[in-house]
XYZ file of C-alpha atoms in Angstrom:
320
model
C 52.387 11.830 98.291
C 49.278 12.219 100.424
C 47.380 9.057 101.324
C 50.182 6.663 100.391
C 52.414 4.977 102.968
C 56.131 5.864 102.612
C 57.117 2.267 101.798
C 54.446 1.942 99.114
C 55.236 5.394 97.749
C 58.892 4.386 97.342
C 57.839 1.156 95.589
C 55.563 3.132 93.286
C 58.382 5.448 92.201
C 60.785 2.511 91.821
C 58.391 0.758 89.415
C 57.435 3.898 87.498
C 61.031 5.097 87.155
C 62.266 1.674 86.036
C 59.573 1.306 83.378
C 60.099 4.815 82.038
C 63.872 4.368 81.814
C 63.605 1.017 80.011
C 61.220 2.332 77.355
C 63.411 5.373 76.713
C 66.656 3.352 76.486
C 65.354 0.969 73.831
C 64.028 3.687 71.533
C 67.100 5.945 71.689
C 70.026 3.480 71.827
C 71.258 4.097 68.220
C 71.563 7.826 68.856
C 73.508 7.180 72.051
C 76.021 5.018 70.157
C 76.513 7.773 67.554
C 76.860 10.421 70.276
C 79.492 8.386 72.131
C 81.495 7.838 68.940
C 81.446 11.571 68.186
C 82.675 12.380 71.702
C 85.582 9.943 71.471
C 89.171 10.864 70.672
C 90.012 7.452 69.195
C 92.333 7.889 66.203
C 91.041 4.714 64.542
C 87.571 6.228 64.568
C 88.704 9.554 63.175
C 90.656 7.903 60.375
C 87.383 6.768 58.809
C 86.201 10.263 58.069
C 88.837 12.779 57.137
C 92.515 13.434 56.358
C 94.816 14.123 59.290
C 97.898 16.071 60.300
C 100.227 14.800 63.048
C 101.041 17.350 65.727
C 102.868 17.434 69.045
C 101.000 18.261 72.223
C 101.816 19.961 75.480
C 101.508 16.608 77.227
C 104.230 15.122 75.055
C 101.889 12.732 73.305
C 101.312 12.754 69.591
C 97.886 13.665 68.340
C 96.072 13.805 65.047
C 94.254 16.989 64.218
C 91.667 16.805 61.451
C 92.241 18.881 58.356
C 88.501 19.497 58.073
C 85.440 19.686 60.255
C 84.483 16.716 62.460
C 82.079 14.188 60.923
C 78.376 14.836 61.064
C 75.762 12.611 62.659
C 74.746 11.323 59.220
C 78.355 10.491 58.292
C 78.839 8.516 61.493
C 75.541 6.679 60.986
C 76.441 5.841 57.381
C 79.904 4.594 58.333
C 78.576 2.372 61.133
C 75.964 0.842 58.822
C 78.469 0.259 55.998
C 81.482 -0.930 57.994
C 79.937 -2.562 61.066
C 76.318 -3.375 60.264
C 72.991 -2.302 61.818
C 73.564 -4.393 64.971
C 76.367 -2.057 66.008
C 73.815 0.721 66.485
C 72.652 -1.229 69.520
C 76.096 -1.769 71.064
C 75.828 -1.339 74.814
C 72.072 -1.947 74.899
C 72.633 -4.952 77.194
C 74.272 -3.020 80.049
C 71.934 -0.134 79.261
C 68.891 -2.323 79.916
C 70.587 -3.931 82.908
C 71.403 -0.524 84.329
C 68.702 1.854 83.177
C 65.770 0.275 85.018
C 67.503 0.148 88.429
C 69.198 3.523 87.889
C 65.960 5.271 86.976
C 64.165 3.409 89.730
C 66.773 4.462 92.299
C 66.814 8.010 90.951
C 63.077 8.623 91.073
C 62.701 6.880 94.437
C 65.522 9.027 95.896
C 64.138 12.144 94.229
C 60.647 11.559 95.614
C 61.954 10.768 99.112
C 64.356 13.718 99.126
C 61.608 16.057 97.962
C 59.456 15.040 100.928
C 62.359 15.585 103.337
C 63.467 18.928 101.899
C 59.854 20.144 101.882
C 60.032 20.042 105.694
C 63.137 22.262 105.622
C 62.297 24.693 102.801
C 59.056 25.969 101.312
C 57.224 22.960 99.813
C 57.580 22.567 96.027
C 59.948 25.526 95.815
C 62.885 25.685 93.424
C 65.386 25.029 96.223
C 63.529 21.835 97.133
C 63.672 20.611 93.519
C 67.357 21.546 93.180
C 68.423 19.805 96.400
C 66.292 16.738 95.631
C 67.658 16.387 92.096
C 71.260 16.799 93.290
C 70.851 14.221 96.070
C 69.205 11.664 93.781
C 71.817 12.169 91.038
C 74.716 11.764 93.483
C 73.377 8.465 94.835
C 72.509 7.113 91.384
C 75.853 8.058 89.780
C 77.803 6.508 92.653
C 75.923 3.218 92.418
C 75.624 2.873 88.636
C 78.971 4.126 87.302
C 80.427 0.592 86.756
C 77.533 -0.322 84.440
C 77.792 2.923 82.460
C 81.563 2.438 82.199
C 81.063 -0.993 80.564
C 78.365 0.426 78.276
C 80.670 3.202 77.041
C 83.520 0.759 76.355
C 81.174 -1.450 74.340
C 79.880 1.507 72.321
C 83.431 2.607 71.470
C 84.424 -0.877 70.293
C 84.395 -0.921 66.493
C 82.959 -4.032 64.909
C 84.285 -5.632 61.736
C 81.842 -7.655 59.647
C 82.084 -11.317 60.604
C 83.997 -10.630 63.819
C 82.709 -11.480 67.271
C 82.644 -8.687 69.808
C 82.721 -8.882 73.563
C 79.410 -9.195 75.341
C 78.633 -7.357 78.582
C 80.183 -9.924 80.939
C 83.289 -10.351 78.781
C 83.764 -6.582 78.659
C 83.347 -6.308 82.439
C 85.902 -9.093 83.017
C 88.340 -7.429 80.625
C 88.042 -4.079 82.444
C 88.611 -5.815 85.796
C 91.669 -7.755 84.562
C 93.291 -4.773 82.865
C 92.407 -1.944 85.262
C 91.099 -3.501 88.469
C 88.112 -2.315 90.468
C 89.143 1.333 90.017
C 88.642 0.923 86.274
C 84.881 0.663 86.780
C 84.836 4.132 88.313
C 86.566 5.986 85.497
C 84.608 9.111 84.645
C 82.841 9.285 88.005
C 84.122 12.813 88.688
C 82.666 13.926 85.353
C 79.367 12.293 86.323
C 79.385 14.291 89.539
C 79.992 17.436 87.493
C 77.006 16.388 85.384
C 74.756 16.685 88.434
C 74.445 20.319 87.387
C 72.576 19.145 84.277
C 70.135 17.143 86.398
C 69.561 20.103 88.705
C 68.830 22.448 85.797
C 66.564 19.889 84.112
C 64.394 19.139 87.128
C 64.218 22.756 88.307
C 62.821 23.786 84.902
C 60.623 20.673 84.627
C 58.971 21.112 88.023
C 58.325 24.791 87.349
C 56.750 24.024 83.958
C 54.614 21.307 85.557
C 53.279 23.844 88.046
C 52.370 26.198 85.196
C 50.678 23.387 83.280
C 48.276 22.945 86.199
C 47.312 26.628 86.129
C 44.380 27.151 83.702
C 44.965 30.907 83.640
C 48.546 30.444 82.400
C 48.150 27.778 79.693
C 45.545 25.892 77.666
C 46.445 22.663 79.478
C 43.783 21.505 81.878
C 44.358 21.875 85.595
C 42.255 18.818 86.310
C 43.920 16.109 88.423
C 42.607 13.548 85.933
C 45.242 12.355 83.485
C 44.222 12.835 79.851
C 45.949 13.202 76.502
C 46.336 16.975 76.935
C 48.063 16.574 80.302
C 50.211 13.745 78.974
C 51.529 15.690 75.984
C 51.964 18.785 78.145
C 54.238 16.767 80.453
C 56.172 15.462 77.423
C 56.660 19.027 76.181
C 57.812 20.199 79.624
C 60.293 17.313 79.832
C 61.638 17.996 76.328
C 62.135 21.725 76.974
C 63.801 21.203 80.359
C 66.189 18.531 79.081
C 67.074 20.520 75.973
C 68.031 23.574 78.042
C 69.979 21.515 80.583
C 71.880 19.541 77.923
C 73.030 22.657 76.072
C 74.288 24.284 79.282
C 76.044 21.297 80.893
C 77.114 19.231 77.858
C 80.948 19.518 78.162
C 81.019 17.068 81.083
C 79.710 14.371 78.714
C 82.711 14.719 76.401
C 85.126 14.692 79.334
C 83.464 11.604 80.808
C 83.716 9.683 77.526
C 87.407 10.586 77.173
C 88.101 9.392 80.728
C 86.436 6.047 79.986
C 88.423 5.294 76.824
C 90.792 2.324 76.963
C 94.502 3.154 77.149
C 93.722 6.842 77.274
C 96.089 9.639 78.236
C 93.287 11.313 80.136
C 93.560 10.903 83.910
C 91.515 13.457 85.874
C 88.601 15.765 85.171
C 90.603 19.005 85.095
C 93.552 17.476 83.232
C 91.181 16.125 80.573
C 89.404 19.463 80.208
C 92.764 21.216 79.837
C 94.070 18.758 77.218
C 90.890 18.828 75.138
C 90.929 22.624 75.100
C 94.658 22.885 74.276
C 94.666 20.241 71.554
C 91.246 20.574 69.941
C 89.807 23.912 70.958
C 86.636 25.027 72.707
C 84.214 23.481 70.200
C 85.496 19.980 70.989
C 83.522 20.186 74.239
C 80.333 20.242 72.157
C 81.189 17.420 69.771
C 78.150 15.138 69.471
C 75.765 17.718 70.975
C 73.279 17.432 68.108
C 73.133 13.645 68.486
C 72.777 14.112 72.246
C 69.854 16.485 71.808
C 68.182 14.171 69.306
C 68.566 11.307 71.796
C 68.034 12.973 75.151
C 65.075 15.208 74.364
C 62.751 12.391 73.174
C 64.282 10.001 75.726
C 63.580 12.359 78.629
C 60.102 13.106 77.292
C 59.388 9.353 77.090
C 60.906 8.599 80.507
C 59.205 11.390 82.447
C 55.808 11.060 80.753
C 55.851 7.272 81.205
C 56.868 7.780 84.827
C 54.079 10.286 85.474
C 51.524 8.042 83.727
C 52.488 4.949 85.746
C 52.448 6.931 88.985
C 48.945 8.133 88.079
C 47.716 4.641 87.155
C 49.191 2.877 90.184
C 48.713 5.530 92.851
C 45.107 4.576 93.594
C 45.955 0.859 93.563
C 48.452 1.052 96.440
C 46.581 3.442 98.765
């Protein structure tokens, strides 16, 4: 970022990324809860929706295969509201808010710094620069934040009964530590690393669309450096398109990660989980909850990236 000292540039991206992530997390939390429930293999959850048939599996464990299609997003939403109450749609919001601001802050700061470094190695603002920057930032962020996301997933999978008291964030973290030790907080990390491919695809498409948005001959969006409503909504559209494409391509890692984070699960490693899901439930199980994911991630990413770009624009002149 020309004209801004490296330390202040990093601070700028920390603040902008944190604010964007927080706004997006609050607005899309209910959809994330529904998506996580749909990804889960918990038999207690499945029993709510449809009749079952007990089968044996290649792993030797018993499983329950549904006699009909998996529940829809609306069915899950209706069941949560009826059986657990509206508050359950915000399960995991605590660790989400605790984690999303620093994770987004770390991500965007690493992404911005890596982009500057890789621009000295490769052609500036080229696709390879965006790919390497996104991969580096995602690796650092996933490694640091996995314990918080692990606790969030456990809380979202916990079914609430009316009148019962559920574990809060600290209680859930203590329970994970007592029952599984420090290693328990890193369940699903390999799947998160596999999910770096989604981040790479998203930011490669996003940066390319941003470049086109600045070209008056290519699109109706203004190429002016001044931020206005046209630029803002153009950035939102670019973010939505890039995240939608990336989510559809790389979604199976999300299902595998949720299965690895379940309590008392038979799933142990990334490849073993992928093999079991395919053998027991078929290929389409890898896309369970995709619609809820798209409904959550597309607006969430549009909110996060547009808020980030807006805050960078507003604060950039203040810290020069």
